[in-house]
Protein backbone atom coordinates (compact mmCIF):
# COMPACT_ATOMS: atom_id res chain seq x y z
CA UNK A 1 0.00 0.00 0.00
CA UNK A 2 1.59 3.23 -1.18
CA UNK A 3 1.16 6.33 0.98
CA UNK A 4 0.03 9.62 -0.58
CA UNK A 5 -0.14 12.45 1.96
CA UNK A 6 -2.04 15.41 0.52
CA UNK A 7 -1.19 17.40 3.64
CA UNK A 8 1.05 20.32 4.63
CA UNK A 9 2.22 18.76 7.91
CA UNK A 10 2.69 14.98 7.72
CA UNK A 11 5.70 13.85 9.72
CA UNK A 12 8.00 12.83 6.85
CA UNK A 13 6.72 14.38 3.62
CA UNK A 14 4.35 17.17 4.67
CA UNK A 15 3.73 19.69 1.89
CA UNK A 16 5.34 17.70 -0.92
CA UNK A 17 2.04 16.46 -2.34
CA UNK A 18 -0.45 19.02 -1.06
CA UNK A 19 -1.28 20.20 -4.58
CA UNK A 20 -3.58 17.77 -6.39
CA UNK A 21 -1.30 17.58 -9.45
CA UNK A 22 1.68 16.60 -7.30
CA UNK A 23 -0.34 14.05 -5.32
CA UNK A 24 -1.72 12.39 -8.45
CA UNK A 25 1.67 12.17 -10.15
CA UNK A 26 3.26 10.77 -7.00
CA UNK A 27 0.50 8.18 -6.67
CA UNK A 28 0.94 7.07 -10.29
CA UNK A 29 4.69 6.79 -9.68
CA UNK A 30 3.95 4.48 -6.73
CA UNK A 31 1.74 2.37 -9.02
CA UNK A 32 4.60 2.11 -11.51
CA UNK A 33 6.82 0.97 -8.64
CA UNK A 34 4.41 -1.85 -7.83
CA UNK A 35 1.88 -0.52 -5.33
CA UNK A 36 -1.13 -2.84 -4.97
CA UNK A 37 -3.18 -0.15 -3.18
CA UNK A 38 -3.01 3.65 -2.89
CA UNK A 39 -3.84 5.26 0.45
CA UNK A 40 -4.83 8.92 0.12
CA UNK A 41 -4.88 11.10 3.24
CA UNK A 42 -5.74 14.75 3.76
CA UNK A 43 -5.16 15.14 7.51
CA UNK A 44 -1.90 14.48 9.27
CA UNK A 45 -2.15 11.95 12.11
CA UNK A 46 1.34 12.52 13.48
CA UNK A 47 1.54 13.04 17.26
CA UNK A 48 0.11 16.44 18.16
CA UNK A 49 -1.26 17.16 14.69
CA UNK A 50 -3.91 19.84 14.31
CA UNK A 51 -7.48 18.77 13.55
CA UNK A 52 -8.67 19.59 10.03
CA UNK A 53 -12.31 20.31 9.13
CA UNK A 54 -14.22 17.87 6.94
CA UNK A 55 -14.52 20.58 4.29
CA UNK A 56 -10.78 21.25 4.14
CA UNK A 57 -9.91 17.57 4.21
CA UNK A 58 -12.36 16.90 1.38
CA UNK A 59 -10.91 19.79 -0.63
CA UNK A 60 -7.49 18.18 -0.37
CA UNK A 61 -8.38 14.58 -1.20
CA UNK A 62 -11.54 14.34 -3.35
CA UNK A 63 -9.94 15.79 -6.53
CA UNK A 64 -7.00 13.42 -6.07
CA UNK A 65 -9.27 10.40 -5.69
CA UNK A 66 -11.39 11.39 -8.71
CA UNK A 67 -8.39 11.79 -10.98
CA UNK A 68 -6.69 8.61 -9.81
CA UNK A 69 -9.86 6.56 -10.21
CA UNK A 70 -9.93 7.65 -13.86
CA UNK A 71 -6.26 6.81 -14.47
CA UNK A 72 -5.51 3.59 -12.60
CA UNK A 73 -7.18 0.29 -11.75
CA UNK A 74 -5.26 0.05 -8.46
CA UNK A 75 -7.75 0.13 -5.54
CA UNK A 76 -7.84 3.49 -3.76
CA UNK A 77 -8.10 3.79 0.01
CA UNK A 78 -9.20 6.98 1.77
CA UNK A 79 -7.37 7.57 5.05
CA UNK A 80 -9.90 9.44 7.20
CA UNK A 81 -11.90 9.33 10.42
CA UNK A 82 -14.70 11.53 9.05
CA UNK A 83 -17.82 10.06 7.45
CA UNK A 84 -18.35 13.10 5.22
CA UNK A 85 -14.87 12.73 3.75
CA UNK A 86 -15.27 8.96 3.42
CA UNK A 87 -18.61 9.34 1.61
CA UNK A 88 -17.19 11.89 -0.83
CA UNK A 89 -14.14 9.75 -1.55
CA UNK A 90 -16.21 6.59 -2.05
CA UNK A 91 -18.51 8.48 -4.43
CA UNK A 92 -15.38 9.69 -6.28
CA UNK A 93 -14.06 6.16 -6.79
CA UNK A 94 -12.33 5.03 -3.59
CA UNK A 95 -13.01 1.42 -2.58
CA UNK A 96 -11.53 1.26 0.93
CA UNK A 97 -11.87 3.33 4.11
CA UNK A 98 -8.74 3.32 6.27
CA UNK A 99 -9.80 4.71 9.65
CA UNK A 100 -7.19 5.15 12.40
CA UNK A 101 -9.98 5.20 14.99
CA UNK A 102 -11.40 1.83 14.01
CA UNK A 103 -14.62 3.62 12.92
CA UNK A 104 -15.13 5.04 16.43
CA UNK A 105 -14.62 8.80 16.13
CA UNK A 106 -17.57 9.50 13.83
CA UNK A 107 -20.83 7.75 14.71
CA UNK A 108 -21.93 7.83 11.06
CA UNK A 109 -18.83 6.11 9.68
CA UNK A 110 -20.08 2.54 10.16
CA UNK A 111 -23.28 3.33 8.26
CA UNK A 112 -21.38 4.96 5.39
CA UNK A 113 -19.13 1.90 5.09
CA UNK A 114 -22.18 -0.38 5.19
CA UNK A 115 -24.00 1.60 2.52
CA UNK A 116 -21.08 1.52 0.09
CA UNK A 117 -20.05 -2.09 0.85
CA UNK A 118 -16.45 -0.86 0.86
CA UNK A 119 -13.36 -2.46 2.26
CA UNK A 120 -12.33 -1.32 5.74
CA UNK A 121 -8.98 -1.03 7.48
CA UNK A 122 -9.71 -1.07 11.21
CA UNK A 123 -6.79 0.37 13.17
CA UNK A 124 -6.11 0.40 16.89
CA UNK A 125 -5.11 3.64 18.58
CA UNK A 126 -4.92 4.59 22.24
CA UNK A 127 -6.20 8.16 22.62
CA UNK A 128 -6.20 10.62 19.70
CA UNK A 129 -3.38 11.99 17.55
CA UNK A 130 -3.32 14.98 19.90
CA UNK A 131 -2.89 12.84 23.06
CA UNK A 132 -1.71 9.39 21.99
CA UNK A 133 2.00 9.81 22.75
CA UNK A 134 1.67 11.66 26.05
CA UNK A 135 1.70 8.52 28.21
CA UNK A 136 0.97 5.27 26.34
CA UNK A 137 0.39 2.41 28.78
CA UNK A 138 -0.95 -1.15 28.64
CA UNK A 139 -1.04 -4.16 30.91
CA UNK A 140 -0.43 -6.36 27.84
CA UNK A 141 -0.33 -4.43 24.57
CA UNK A 142 -0.78 -7.45 22.27
CA UNK A 143 -3.70 -8.90 24.23
CA UNK A 144 -5.45 -5.54 24.53
CA UNK A 145 -5.18 -4.86 20.81
CA UNK A 146 -6.50 -8.35 20.08
CA UNK A 147 -9.46 -7.73 22.37
CA UNK A 148 -10.11 -4.42 20.60
CA UNK A 149 -10.18 -6.14 17.21
CA UNK A 150 -12.56 -8.81 18.48
CA UNK A 151 -14.96 -6.14 19.78
CA UNK A 152 -14.76 -4.14 16.54
CA UNK A 153 -15.43 -7.16 14.33
CA UNK A 154 -18.46 -8.00 16.48
CA UNK A 155 -19.72 -4.41 16.28
CA UNK A 156 -19.30 -4.34 12.51
CA UNK A 157 -21.13 -7.67 12.11
CA UNK A 158 -24.01 -6.37 14.23
CA UNK A 159 -24.19 -3.36 11.90
CA UNK A 160 -24.33 -5.54 8.78
CA UNK A 161 -20.65 -5.38 7.79
CA UNK A 162 -19.26 -8.90 7.24
CA UNK A 163 -15.73 -9.69 8.48
CA UNK A 164 -14.68 -10.53 4.91
CA UNK A 165 -14.60 -6.78 4.20
CA UNK A 166 -12.27 -5.92 7.10
CA UNK A 167 -8.48 -5.82 7.43
CA UNK A 168 -6.84 -5.20 10.80
CA UNK A 169 -4.03 -2.75 11.63
CA UNK A 170 -2.52 -2.80 15.16
CA UNK A 171 -1.51 0.85 14.81
CA UNK A 172 2.26 0.97 15.12
CA UNK A 173 3.16 4.38 16.55
CA UNK A 174 -0.39 5.31 17.54
CA UNK A 175 -0.45 5.44 21.33
CA UNK A 176 2.51 3.10 21.76
CA UNK A 177 6.05 3.38 23.02
CA UNK A 178 8.97 2.04 20.97
CA UNK A 179 8.92 -1.08 23.17
CA UNK A 180 5.20 -1.57 22.53
CA UNK A 181 5.80 -1.26 18.78
CA UNK A 182 8.54 -3.88 18.81
CA UNK A 183 6.28 -6.23 20.79
CA UNK A 184 3.52 -5.75 18.22
CA UNK A 185 5.80 -6.35 15.26
CA UNK A 186 7.15 -9.57 16.74
CA UNK A 187 3.69 -10.89 17.68
CA UNK A 188 1.73 -10.66 14.45
CA UNK A 189 0.66 -14.31 14.63
CA UNK A 190 -1.55 -13.38 17.59
CA UNK A 191 -3.46 -10.94 15.37
CA UNK A 192 -3.50 -13.31 12.40
CA UNK A 193 -5.33 -15.82 14.59
CA UNK A 194 -8.42 -13.59 14.19
CA UNK A 195 -8.62 -14.74 10.59
CA UNK A 196 -8.54 -11.36 8.87
CA UNK A 197 -5.84 -9.81 6.64
CA UNK A 198 -3.25 -7.89 8.64
CA UNK A 199 -1.94 -4.48 7.57
CA UNK A 200 1.14 -2.90 9.17
CA UNK A 201 2.17 0.73 8.79
CA UNK A 202 5.73 1.11 10.08
CA UNK A 203 7.30 3.23 7.36
CA UNK A 204 9.81 5.84 8.63
CA UNK A 205 8.11 5.92 12.05
CA UNK A 206 9.57 7.32 15.24
CA UNK A 207 10.17 3.96 16.95
CA UNK A 208 12.84 3.29 14.30
CA UNK A 209 14.85 6.16 15.77
CA UNK A 210 15.01 4.18 19.02
CA UNK A 211 15.97 1.02 17.14
CA UNK A 212 18.55 2.35 14.64
CA UNK A 213 19.26 5.88 15.89
CA UNK A 214 18.37 7.59 12.61
CA UNK A 215 16.33 10.78 11.89
CA UNK A 216 13.18 10.53 9.80
CA UNK A 217 14.91 11.11 6.45
CA UNK A 218 17.40 8.28 7.12
CA UNK A 219 14.98 5.48 8.06
CA UNK A 220 14.53 3.77 4.68
CA UNK A 221 16.89 0.89 5.44
CA UNK A 222 15.31 0.37 8.85
CA UNK A 223 11.87 0.40 7.26
CA UNK A 224 12.97 -2.23 4.74
CA UNK A 225 14.37 -4.40 7.51
CA UNK A 226 11.03 -4.41 9.28
CA UNK A 227 9.21 -5.05 5.99
CA UNK A 228 11.27 -8.18 5.35
CA UNK A 229 10.65 -9.37 8.91
CA UNK A 230 6.93 -8.86 8.42
CA UNK A 231 7.02 -10.76 5.13
CA UNK A 232 8.70 -13.64 6.96
CA UNK A 233 5.73 -13.68 9.35
CA UNK A 234 3.17 -13.70 6.55
CA UNK A 235 1.79 -10.17 6.98
CA UNK A 236 -0.65 -9.46 4.14
CA UNK A 237 -0.20 -5.72 3.51
CA UNK A 238 2.51 -3.23 4.37
CA UNK A 239 1.81 0.48 4.12
CA UNK A 240 4.95 2.35 3.02
CA UNK A 241 6.23 5.56 1.50
CA UNK A 242 8.98 3.90 -0.58
CA UNK A 243 7.21 1.25 -2.63
CA UNK A 244 9.99 0.18 -5.01
CA UNK A 245 12.65 -0.37 -2.36
CA UNK A 246 10.36 -2.32 -0.05
CA UNK A 247 8.82 -4.37 -2.84
CA UNK A 248 12.21 -5.33 -4.28
CA UNK A 249 13.50 -6.37 -0.87
CA UNK A 250 10.45 -8.50 -0.12
CA UNK A 251 10.45 -10.05 -3.60
CA UNK A 252 14.08 -11.07 -3.23
CA UNK A 253 13.45 -12.42 0.27
CA UNK A 254 10.47 -14.51 -0.78
CA UNK A 255 12.36 -15.88 -3.79
CA UNK A 256 15.29 -17.09 -1.69
CA UNK A 257 13.88 -18.24 1.64
CA UNK A 258 12.07 -21.34 0.37
CA UNK A 259 8.64 -19.74 0.81
CA UNK A 260 5.81 -20.57 -1.58
CA UNK A 261 4.56 -16.98 -1.22
CA UNK A 262 5.54 -14.58 -3.95
CA UNK A 263 4.74 -11.08 -5.12
CA UNK A 264 3.22 -10.72 -8.58
CA UNK A 265 4.73 -8.46 -11.21
CA UNK A 266 2.92 -7.06 -14.22
mmCIF file of C-alpha atoms in Angstrom:
data_model
loop_
_atom_site.group_PDB
_atom_site.id
_atom_site.type_symbol
_atom_site.label_atom_id
_atom_site.label_comp_id
_atom_site.label_asym_id
_atom_site.label_seq_id
_atom_site.Cartn_x
_atom_site.Cartn_y
_atom_site.Cartn_z
ATOM 1 C CA UNK A 1 0.000 0.000 0.000
ATOM 2 C CA UNK A 2 1.594 3.232 -1.185
ATOM 3 C CA UNK A 3 1.164 6.328 0.980
ATOM 4 C CA UNK A 4 0.030 9.622 -0.582
ATOM 5 C CA UNK A 5 -0.136 12.449 1.963
ATOM 6 C CA UNK A 6 -2.044 15.410 0.523
ATOM 7 C CA UNK A 7 -1.193 17.402 3.644
ATOM 8 C CA UNK A 8 1.051 20.324 4.631
ATOM 9 C CA UNK A 9 2.215 18.763 7.906
ATOM 10 C CA UNK A 10 2.686 14.984 7.722
ATOM 11 C CA UNK A 11 5.702 13.850 9.716
ATOM 12 C CA UNK A 12 8.002 12.826 6.854
ATOM 13 C CA UNK A 13 6.718 14.378 3.616
ATOM 14 C CA UNK A 14 4.353 17.168 4.666
ATOM 15 C CA UNK A 15 3.726 19.689 1.890
ATOM 16 C CA UNK A 16 5.341 17.703 -0.925
ATOM 17 C CA UNK A 17 2.044 16.456 -2.339
ATOM 18 C CA UNK A 18 -0.451 19.024 -1.056
ATOM 19 C CA UNK A 19 -1.280 20.201 -4.577
ATOM 20 C CA UNK A 20 -3.581 17.772 -6.391
ATOM 21 C CA UNK A 21 -1.299 17.575 -9.452
ATOM 22 C CA UNK A 22 1.678 16.598 -7.305
ATOM 23 C CA UNK A 23 -0.342 14.053 -5.320
ATOM 24 C CA UNK A 24 -1.722 12.391 -8.447
ATOM 25 C CA UNK A 25 1.667 12.167 -10.153
ATOM 26 C CA UNK A 26 3.258 10.772 -7.004
ATOM 27 C CA UNK A 27 0.504 8.182 -6.675
ATOM 28 C CA UNK A 28 0.940 7.068 -10.287
ATOM 29 C CA UNK A 29 4.687 6.788 -9.684
ATOM 30 C CA UNK A 30 3.950 4.479 -6.733
ATOM 31 C CA UNK A 31 1.735 2.373 -9.016
ATOM 32 C CA UNK A 32 4.602 2.114 -11.514
ATOM 33 C CA UNK A 33 6.822 0.969 -8.637
ATOM 34 C CA UNK A 34 4.410 -1.847 -7.826
ATOM 35 C CA UNK A 35 1.877 -0.520 -5.330
ATOM 36 C CA UNK A 36 -1.128 -2.841 -4.970
ATOM 37 C CA UNK A 37 -3.183 -0.152 -3.182
ATOM 38 C CA UNK A 38 -3.011 3.645 -2.892
ATOM 39 C CA UNK A 39 -3.835 5.259 0.454
ATOM 40 C CA UNK A 40 -4.825 8.922 0.122
ATOM 41 C CA UNK A 41 -4.875 11.096 3.242
ATOM 42 C CA UNK A 42 -5.742 14.751 3.759
ATOM 43 C CA UNK A 43 -5.163 15.143 7.505
ATOM 44 C CA UNK A 44 -1.899 14.480 9.273
ATOM 45 C CA UNK A 45 -2.149 11.952 12.111
ATOM 46 C CA UNK A 46 1.345 12.524 13.484
ATOM 47 C CA UNK A 47 1.543 13.042 17.263
ATOM 48 C CA UNK A 48 0.106 16.438 18.165
ATOM 49 C CA UNK A 49 -1.257 17.155 14.688
ATOM 50 C CA UNK A 50 -3.911 19.840 14.313
ATOM 51 C CA UNK A 51 -7.481 18.772 13.549
ATOM 52 C CA UNK A 52 -8.674 19.589 10.030
ATOM 53 C CA UNK A 53 -12.306 20.306 9.132
ATOM 54 C CA UNK A 54 -14.224 17.868 6.935
ATOM 55 C CA UNK A 55 -14.521 20.580 4.288
ATOM 56 C CA UNK A 56 -10.781 21.248 4.142
ATOM 57 C CA UNK A 57 -9.907 17.572 4.209
ATOM 58 C CA UNK A 58 -12.362 16.901 1.380
ATOM 59 C CA UNK A 59 -10.911 19.794 -0.628
ATOM 60 C CA UNK A 60 -7.489 18.175 -0.375
ATOM 61 C CA UNK A 61 -8.379 14.581 -1.199
ATOM 62 C CA UNK A 62 -11.536 14.339 -3.346
ATOM 63 C CA UNK A 63 -9.943 15.787 -6.526
ATOM 64 C CA UNK A 64 -7.003 13.424 -6.072
ATOM 65 C CA UNK A 65 -9.272 10.398 -5.691
ATOM 66 C CA UNK A 66 -11.386 11.395 -8.706
ATOM 67 C CA UNK A 67 -8.390 11.785 -10.975
ATOM 68 C CA UNK A 68 -6.693 8.615 -9.805
ATOM 69 C CA UNK A 69 -9.863 6.565 -10.208
ATOM 70 C CA UNK A 70 -9.931 7.645 -13.855
ATOM 71 C CA UNK A 71 -6.259 6.812 -14.468
ATOM 72 C CA UNK A 72 -5.513 3.588 -12.601
ATOM 73 C CA UNK A 73 -7.179 0.293 -11.748
ATOM 74 C CA UNK A 74 -5.260 0.046 -8.456
ATOM 75 C CA UNK A 75 -7.753 0.132 -5.542
ATOM 76 C CA UNK A 76 -7.845 3.492 -3.761
ATOM 77 C CA UNK A 77 -8.103 3.790 0.007
ATOM 78 C CA UNK A 78 -9.199 6.977 1.772
ATOM 79 C CA UNK A 79 -7.366 7.572 5.053
ATOM 80 C CA UNK A 80 -9.899 9.444 7.196
ATOM 81 C CA UNK A 81 -11.898 9.328 10.420
ATOM 82 C CA UNK A 82 -14.700 11.529 9.047
ATOM 83 C CA UNK A 83 -17.825 10.061 7.453
ATOM 84 C CA UNK A 84 -18.352 13.105 5.223
ATOM 85 C CA UNK A 85 -14.872 12.728 3.751
ATOM 86 C CA UNK A 86 -15.270 8.964 3.417
ATOM 87 C CA UNK A 87 -18.612 9.341 1.610
ATOM 88 C CA UNK A 88 -17.186 11.885 -0.827
ATOM 89 C CA UNK A 89 -14.143 9.746 -1.553
ATOM 90 C CA UNK A 90 -16.211 6.592 -2.055
ATOM 91 C CA UNK A 91 -18.510 8.478 -4.434
ATOM 92 C CA UNK A 92 -15.381 9.689 -6.281
ATOM 93 C CA UNK A 93 -14.061 6.161 -6.786
ATOM 94 C CA UNK A 94 -12.332 5.027 -3.595
ATOM 95 C CA UNK A 95 -13.010 1.425 -2.577
ATOM 96 C CA UNK A 96 -11.532 1.257 0.933
ATOM 97 C CA UNK A 97 -11.873 3.326 4.113
ATOM 98 C CA UNK A 98 -8.736 3.319 6.266
ATOM 99 C CA UNK A 99 -9.803 4.713 9.652
ATOM 100 C CA UNK A 100 -7.189 5.149 12.397
ATOM 101 C CA UNK A 101 -9.980 5.201 14.991
ATOM 102 C CA UNK A 102 -11.403 1.828 14.008
ATOM 103 C CA UNK A 103 -14.620 3.617 12.919
ATOM 104 C CA UNK A 104 -15.129 5.037 16.431
ATOM 105 C CA UNK A 105 -14.617 8.799 16.132
ATOM 106 C CA UNK A 106 -17.571 9.501 13.825
ATOM 107 C CA UNK A 107 -20.834 7.749 14.713
ATOM 108 C CA UNK A 108 -21.933 7.825 11.065
ATOM 109 C CA UNK A 109 -18.834 6.106 9.676
ATOM 110 C CA UNK A 110 -20.079 2.543 10.159
ATOM 111 C CA UNK A 111 -23.277 3.329 8.263
ATOM 112 C CA UNK A 112 -21.378 4.956 5.387
ATOM 113 C CA UNK A 113 -19.135 1.900 5.087
ATOM 114 C CA UNK A 114 -22.180 -0.381 5.188
ATOM 115 C CA UNK A 115 -24.004 1.602 2.516
ATOM 116 C CA UNK A 116 -21.080 1.524 0.094
ATOM 117 C CA UNK A 117 -20.049 -2.090 0.847
ATOM 118 C CA UNK A 118 -16.455 -0.858 0.861
ATOM 119 C CA UNK A 119 -13.365 -2.463 2.263
ATOM 120 C CA UNK A 120 -12.335 -1.316 5.745
ATOM 121 C CA UNK A 121 -8.980 -1.032 7.481
ATOM 122 C CA UNK A 122 -9.708 -1.069 11.207
ATOM 123 C CA UNK A 123 -6.791 0.372 13.167
ATOM 124 C CA UNK A 124 -6.107 0.399 16.894
ATOM 125 C CA UNK A 125 -5.111 3.642 18.581
ATOM 126 C CA UNK A 126 -4.918 4.595 22.238
ATOM 127 C CA UNK A 127 -6.198 8.161 22.615
ATOM 128 C CA UNK A 128 -6.201 10.619 19.704
ATOM 129 C CA UNK A 129 -3.377 11.994 17.548
ATOM 130 C CA UNK A 130 -3.320 14.976 19.898
ATOM 131 C CA UNK A 131 -2.890 12.836 23.062
ATOM 132 C CA UNK A 132 -1.706 9.392 21.993
ATOM 133 C CA UNK A 133 1.999 9.815 22.752
ATOM 134 C CA UNK A 134 1.667 11.665 26.054
ATOM 135 C CA UNK A 135 1.701 8.521 28.215
ATOM 136 C CA UNK A 136 0.966 5.266 26.343
ATOM 137 C CA UNK A 137 0.390 2.412 28.785
ATOM 138 C CA UNK A 138 -0.949 -1.150 28.645
ATOM 139 C CA UNK A 139 -1.039 -4.163 30.909
ATOM 140 C CA UNK A 140 -0.428 -6.356 27.842
ATOM 141 C CA UNK A 141 -0.333 -4.431 24.567
ATOM 142 C CA UNK A 142 -0.782 -7.450 22.271
ATOM 143 C CA UNK A 143 -3.704 -8.900 24.233
ATOM 144 C CA UNK A 144 -5.447 -5.541 24.532
ATOM 145 C CA UNK A 145 -5.177 -4.861 20.809
ATOM 146 C CA UNK A 146 -6.497 -8.352 20.076
ATOM 147 C CA UNK A 147 -9.464 -7.731 22.369
ATOM 148 C CA UNK A 148 -10.112 -4.421 20.599
ATOM 149 C CA UNK A 149 -10.178 -6.139 17.207
ATOM 150 C CA UNK A 150 -12.559 -8.809 18.481
ATOM 151 C CA UNK A 151 -14.957 -6.140 19.781
ATOM 152 C CA UNK A 152 -14.760 -4.144 16.543
ATOM 153 C CA UNK A 153 -15.433 -7.156 14.325
ATOM 154 C CA UNK A 154 -18.462 -8.003 16.482
ATOM 155 C CA UNK A 155 -19.724 -4.407 16.285
ATOM 156 C CA UNK A 156 -19.303 -4.343 12.511
ATOM 157 C CA UNK A 157 -21.129 -7.666 12.113
ATOM 158 C CA UNK A 158 -24.013 -6.374 14.230
ATOM 159 C CA UNK A 159 -24.194 -3.359 11.898
ATOM 160 C CA UNK A 160 -24.328 -5.536 8.785
ATOM 161 C CA UNK A 161 -20.652 -5.384 7.792
ATOM 162 C CA UNK A 162 -19.257 -8.903 7.243
ATOM 163 C CA UNK A 163 -15.735 -9.691 8.478
ATOM 164 C CA UNK A 164 -14.685 -10.530 4.912
ATOM 165 C CA UNK A 165 -14.599 -6.777 4.199
ATOM 166 C CA UNK A 166 -12.269 -5.917 7.101
ATOM 167 C CA UNK A 167 -8.477 -5.823 7.425
ATOM 168 C CA UNK A 168 -6.844 -5.198 10.804
ATOM 169 C CA UNK A 169 -4.033 -2.748 11.633
ATOM 170 C CA UNK A 170 -2.524 -2.802 15.161
ATOM 171 C CA UNK A 171 -1.510 0.846 14.813
ATOM 172 C CA UNK A 172 2.260 0.974 15.120
ATOM 173 C CA UNK A 173 3.159 4.381 16.554
ATOM 174 C CA UNK A 174 -0.392 5.307 17.542
ATOM 175 C CA UNK A 175 -0.454 5.438 21.332
ATOM 176 C CA UNK A 176 2.514 3.095 21.761
ATOM 177 C CA UNK A 177 6.055 3.381 23.023
ATOM 178 C CA UNK A 178 8.969 2.042 20.975
ATOM 179 C CA UNK A 179 8.923 -1.075 23.167
ATOM 180 C CA UNK A 180 5.201 -1.565 22.526
ATOM 181 C CA UNK A 181 5.800 -1.264 18.777
ATOM 182 C CA UNK A 182 8.544 -3.876 18.808
ATOM 183 C CA UNK A 183 6.281 -6.229 20.787
ATOM 184 C CA UNK A 184 3.518 -5.750 18.224
ATOM 185 C CA UNK A 185 5.799 -6.353 15.259
ATOM 186 C CA UNK A 186 7.149 -9.566 16.736
ATOM 187 C CA UNK A 187 3.693 -10.887 17.679
ATOM 188 C CA UNK A 188 1.728 -10.658 14.451
ATOM 189 C CA UNK A 189 0.655 -14.311 14.629
ATOM 190 C CA UNK A 190 -1.553 -13.376 17.586
ATOM 191 C CA UNK A 191 -3.464 -10.937 15.369
ATOM 192 C CA UNK A 192 -3.499 -13.307 12.403
ATOM 193 C CA UNK A 193 -5.333 -15.821 14.586
ATOM 194 C CA UNK A 194 -8.424 -13.590 14.194
ATOM 195 C CA UNK A 195 -8.625 -14.735 10.590
ATOM 196 C CA UNK A 196 -8.540 -11.357 8.874
ATOM 197 C CA UNK A 197 -5.841 -9.812 6.641
ATOM 198 C CA UNK A 198 -3.246 -7.891 8.639
ATOM 199 C CA UNK A 199 -1.939 -4.481 7.575
ATOM 200 C CA UNK A 200 1.139 -2.902 9.173
ATOM 201 C CA UNK A 201 2.170 0.734 8.786
ATOM 202 C CA UNK A 202 5.728 1.106 10.084
ATOM 203 C CA UNK A 203 7.302 3.233 7.358
ATOM 204 C CA UNK A 204 9.808 5.840 8.633
ATOM 205 C CA UNK A 205 8.114 5.922 12.050
ATOM 206 C CA UNK A 206 9.574 7.317 15.242
ATOM 207 C CA UNK A 207 10.172 3.964 16.948
ATOM 208 C CA UNK A 208 12.841 3.291 14.301
ATOM 209 C CA UNK A 209 14.846 6.156 15.773
ATOM 210 C CA UNK A 210 15.006 4.179 19.017
ATOM 211 C CA UNK A 211 15.973 1.019 17.137
ATOM 212 C CA UNK A 212 18.547 2.348 14.638
ATOM 213 C CA UNK A 213 19.260 5.875 15.888
ATOM 214 C CA UNK A 214 18.369 7.594 12.607
ATOM 215 C CA UNK A 215 16.328 10.776 11.895
ATOM 216 C CA UNK A 216 13.184 10.528 9.799
ATOM 217 C CA UNK A 217 14.913 11.107 6.453
ATOM 218 C CA UNK A 218 17.395 8.277 7.124
ATOM 219 C CA UNK A 219 14.981 5.483 8.057
ATOM 220 C CA UNK A 220 14.531 3.773 4.684
ATOM 221 C CA UNK A 221 16.886 0.885 5.439
ATOM 222 C CA UNK A 222 15.313 0.370 8.850
ATOM 223 C CA UNK A 223 11.866 0.397 7.256
ATOM 224 C CA UNK A 224 12.970 -2.227 4.739
ATOM 225 C CA UNK A 225 14.375 -4.401 7.511
ATOM 226 C CA UNK A 226 11.032 -4.407 9.283
ATOM 227 C CA UNK A 227 9.208 -5.053 5.993
ATOM 228 C CA UNK A 228 11.265 -8.185 5.349
ATOM 229 C CA UNK A 229 10.654 -9.373 8.914
ATOM 230 C CA UNK A 230 6.930 -8.861 8.423
ATOM 231 C CA UNK A 231 7.016 -10.764 5.128
ATOM 232 C CA UNK A 232 8.696 -13.642 6.961
ATOM 233 C CA UNK A 233 5.727 -13.675 9.352
ATOM 234 C CA UNK A 234 3.165 -13.700 6.547
ATOM 235 C CA UNK A 235 1.792 -10.174 6.977
ATOM 236 C CA UNK A 236 -0.646 -9.459 4.144
ATOM 237 C CA UNK A 237 -0.197 -5.723 3.507
ATOM 238 C CA UNK A 238 2.510 -3.234 4.369
ATOM 239 C CA UNK A 239 1.813 0.485 4.124
ATOM 240 C CA UNK A 240 4.949 2.346 3.022
ATOM 241 C CA UNK A 241 6.227 5.563 1.501
ATOM 242 C CA UNK A 242 8.979 3.904 -0.582
ATOM 243 C CA UNK A 243 7.205 1.251 -2.633
ATOM 244 C CA UNK A 244 9.989 0.184 -5.014
ATOM 245 C CA UNK A 245 12.646 -0.374 -2.361
ATOM 246 C CA UNK A 246 10.356 -2.319 -0.046
ATOM 247 C CA UNK A 247 8.816 -4.368 -2.843
ATOM 248 C CA UNK A 248 12.208 -5.327 -4.278
ATOM 249 C CA UNK A 249 13.501 -6.372 -0.866
ATOM 250 C CA UNK A 250 10.451 -8.497 -0.115
ATOM 251 C CA UNK A 251 10.447 -10.054 -3.595
ATOM 252 C CA UNK A 252 14.080 -11.072 -3.226
ATOM 253 C CA UNK A 253 13.453 -12.417 0.271
ATOM 254 C CA UNK A 254 10.466 -14.513 -0.776
ATOM 255 C CA UNK A 255 12.362 -15.879 -3.792
ATOM 256 C CA UNK A 256 15.287 -17.086 -1.694
ATOM 257 C CA UNK A 257 13.878 -18.244 1.645
ATOM 258 C CA UNK A 258 12.067 -21.336 0.369
ATOM 259 C CA UNK A 259 8.638 -19.743 0.809
ATOM 260 C CA UNK A 260 5.811 -20.571 -1.584
ATOM 261 C CA UNK A 261 4.560 -16.983 -1.224
ATOM 262 C CA UNK A 262 5.537 -14.581 -3.955
ATOM 263 C CA UNK A 263 4.740 -11.077 -5.123
ATOM 264 C CA UNK A 264 3.221 -10.719 -8.577
ATOM 265 C CA UNK A 265 4.728 -8.464 -11.210
ATOM 266 C CA UNK A 266 2.924 -7.058 -14.224
#
